[in-house]
mmCIF file of C-alpha atoms in Angstrom:
data_model
loop_
_atom_site.group_PDB
_atom_site.id
_atom_site.type_symbol
_atom_site.label_atom_id
_atom_site.label_comp_id
_atom_site.label_asym_id
_atom_site.label_seq_id
_atom_site.Cartn_x
_atom_site.Cartn_y
_atom_site.Cartn_z
ATOM 1 C CA UNK A 1 72.360 149.772 59.627
ATOM 2 C CA UNK A 2 75.103 151.146 57.379
ATOM 3 C CA UNK A 3 77.793 149.797 59.609
ATOM 4 C CA UNK A 4 76.277 146.470 60.148
ATOM 5 C CA UNK A 5 75.522 146.060 56.410
ATOM 6 C CA UNK A 6 78.559 147.524 54.604
ATOM 7 C CA UNK A 7 81.637 147.686 56.965
ATOM 8 C CA UNK A 8 83.895 144.906 55.906
ATOM 9 C CA UNK A 9 87.548 143.769 56.574
ATOM 10 C CA UNK A 10 90.094 146.490 55.237
ATOM 11 C CA UNK A 11 87.530 149.072 55.418
ATOM 12 C CA UNK A 12 87.779 152.263 57.685
ATOM 13 C CA UNK A 13 85.222 153.698 60.015
ATOM 14 C CA UNK A 14 85.336 157.515 60.589
ATOM 15 C CA UNK A 15 83.284 159.518 63.075
ATOM 16 C CA UNK A 16 83.397 162.974 64.441
ATOM 17 C CA UNK A 17 84.325 162.941 68.239
ATOM 18 C CA UNK A 18 80.840 164.156 69.278
ATOM 19 C CA UNK A 19 77.629 162.168 70.162
ATOM 20 C CA UNK A 20 75.371 161.555 67.316
ATOM 21 C CA UNK A 21 77.633 162.295 64.524
ATOM 22 C CA UNK A 22 77.318 160.691 61.123
ATOM 23 C CA UNK A 23 79.173 157.322 60.479
ATOM 24 C CA UNK A 24 81.460 157.194 57.574
ATOM 25 C CA UNK A 25 82.705 154.096 55.948
ATOM 26 C CA UNK A 26 85.680 154.068 53.487
ATOM 27 C CA UNK A 27 85.572 151.064 51.455
ATOM 28 C CA UNK A 28 89.056 149.577 50.697
ATOM 29 C CA UNK A 29 89.049 146.692 48.111
ATOM 30 C CA UNK A 30 92.865 146.151 48.442
ATOM 31 C CA UNK A 31 94.928 145.298 51.487
ATOM 32 C CA UNK A 32 97.049 148.610 50.854
ATOM 33 C CA UNK A 33 96.626 151.246 53.547
ATOM 34 C CA UNK A 34 94.151 154.051 52.787
ATOM 35 C CA UNK A 35 95.868 157.344 51.735
ATOM 36 C CA UNK A 36 96.085 159.949 54.439
ATOM 37 C CA UNK A 37 94.183 162.510 52.200
ATOM 38 C CA UNK A 38 91.195 160.164 51.951
ATOM 39 C CA UNK A 39 91.127 159.857 55.739
ATOM 40 C CA UNK A 40 91.457 163.477 56.208
ATOM 41 C CA UNK A 41 88.582 164.258 53.728
ATOM 42 C CA UNK A 42 86.364 161.712 55.330
ATOM 43 C CA UNK A 43 87.037 163.094 58.711
ATOM 44 C CA UNK A 44 86.303 166.626 57.515
ATOM 45 C CA UNK A 45 83.027 165.240 55.867
ATOM 46 C CA UNK A 46 82.006 163.738 59.133
ATOM 47 C CA UNK A 47 82.727 167.060 61.024
ATOM 48 C CA UNK A 48 80.765 169.130 58.580
ATOM 49 C CA UNK A 49 77.825 166.852 58.877
ATOM 50 C CA UNK A 50 77.811 166.728 62.723
ATOM 51 C CA UNK A 51 76.074 168.841 65.284
ATOM 52 C CA UNK A 52 79.472 170.494 66.084
ATOM 53 C CA UNK A 53 79.334 172.255 62.832
ATOM 54 C CA UNK A 54 76.088 174.150 63.329
ATOM 55 C CA UNK A 55 76.933 174.781 67.089
ATOM 56 C CA UNK A 56 80.514 176.052 66.003
ATOM 57 C CA UNK A 57 82.054 173.608 68.530
ATOM 58 C CA UNK A 58 85.822 172.924 67.837
ATOM 59 C CA UNK A 59 86.236 169.078 67.908
ATOM 60 C CA UNK A 60 88.112 166.506 65.773
ATOM 61 C CA UNK A 61 87.167 163.245 63.963
ATOM 62 C CA UNK A 62 88.892 159.865 64.354
ATOM 63 C CA UNK A 63 89.167 156.664 62.256
ATOM 64 C CA UNK A 64 89.503 153.064 63.174
ATOM 65 C CA UNK A 65 90.019 149.777 61.353
ATOM 66 C CA UNK A 66 86.793 147.798 60.590
ATOM 67 C CA UNK A 67 87.857 145.137 63.120
ATOM 68 C CA UNK A 68 87.697 147.703 65.806
ATOM 69 C CA UNK A 69 83.918 148.493 65.542
ATOM 70 C CA UNK A 70 81.636 146.057 67.413
ATOM 71 C CA UNK A 71 77.918 145.960 68.237
ATOM 72 C CA UNK A 72 78.577 144.186 71.506
ATOM 73 C CA UNK A 73 79.476 145.816 74.788
ATOM 74 C CA UNK A 74 81.968 144.270 77.293
ATOM 75 C CA UNK A 75 80.540 142.022 80.043
ATOM 76 C CA UNK A 76 78.558 144.173 82.481
ATOM 77 C CA UNK A 77 78.107 147.124 80.163
ATOM 78 C CA UNK A 78 75.116 148.126 77.950
ATOM 79 C CA UNK A 79 74.969 149.687 74.489
ATOM 80 C CA UNK A 80 71.882 151.570 73.405
ATOM 81 C CA UNK A 81 70.173 150.550 70.127
ATOM 82 C CA UNK A 82 72.172 151.897 67.110
ATOM 83 C CA UNK A 83 75.350 152.439 69.092
ATOM 84 C CA UNK A 84 78.821 150.994 68.436
ATOM 85 C CA UNK A 85 81.697 150.257 70.617
ATOM 86 C CA UNK A 86 85.116 151.268 69.422
ATOM 87 C CA UNK A 87 87.919 148.832 70.652
ATOM 88 C CA UNK A 88 91.517 149.898 70.753
ATOM 89 C CA UNK A 89 93.191 153.039 69.949
ATOM 90 C CA UNK A 90 91.355 155.698 67.616
ATOM 91 C CA UNK A 91 93.451 157.348 65.047
ATOM 92 C CA UNK A 92 93.278 160.992 64.092
ATOM 93 C CA UNK A 93 93.576 162.100 60.516
ATOM 94 C CA UNK A 94 96.010 164.918 60.035
ATOM 95 C CA UNK A 95 94.580 168.494 60.156
ATOM 96 C CA UNK A 96 90.949 167.509 60.728
ATOM 97 C CA UNK A 97 89.428 169.691 63.295
ATOM 98 C CA UNK A 98 86.690 172.248 63.105
ATOM 99 C CA UNK A 99 88.541 175.453 63.003
ATOM 100 C CA UNK A 100 87.126 178.909 63.437
ATOM 101 C CA UNK A 101 88.591 179.965 60.170
ATOM 102 C CA UNK A 102 86.457 177.604 58.379
ATOM 103 C CA UNK A 103 83.197 179.046 59.848
ATOM 104 C CA UNK A 104 84.315 182.544 58.860
ATOM 105 C CA UNK A 105 85.014 181.537 55.222
ATOM 106 C CA UNK A 106 81.655 179.911 54.957
ATOM 107 C CA UNK A 107 79.840 182.796 56.503
ATOM 108 C CA UNK A 108 81.050 185.272 54.078
#
């Protein structure tokens, strides 16, 4: 419901590269590109709130422009309720993977 209601042109959609992860929307009121640091922080947030974090799975996050997120599947394909189709190339924020050193730092 968040994506359908709040994702607009010039915004970014961020998601951890694992099924069932949290959807993150970065609102962008200008036409300027989003700062890389903002994309990295949103990617890390998505990873930390995904099942990969508790399972200690090393994965990454990606971001796409709002126009690349769709609720409709291509002809002949099916999307389950609440799912989204990402069209085009996914972009990876710099330095945004779940690294083992992060887990060790938080456990101590």
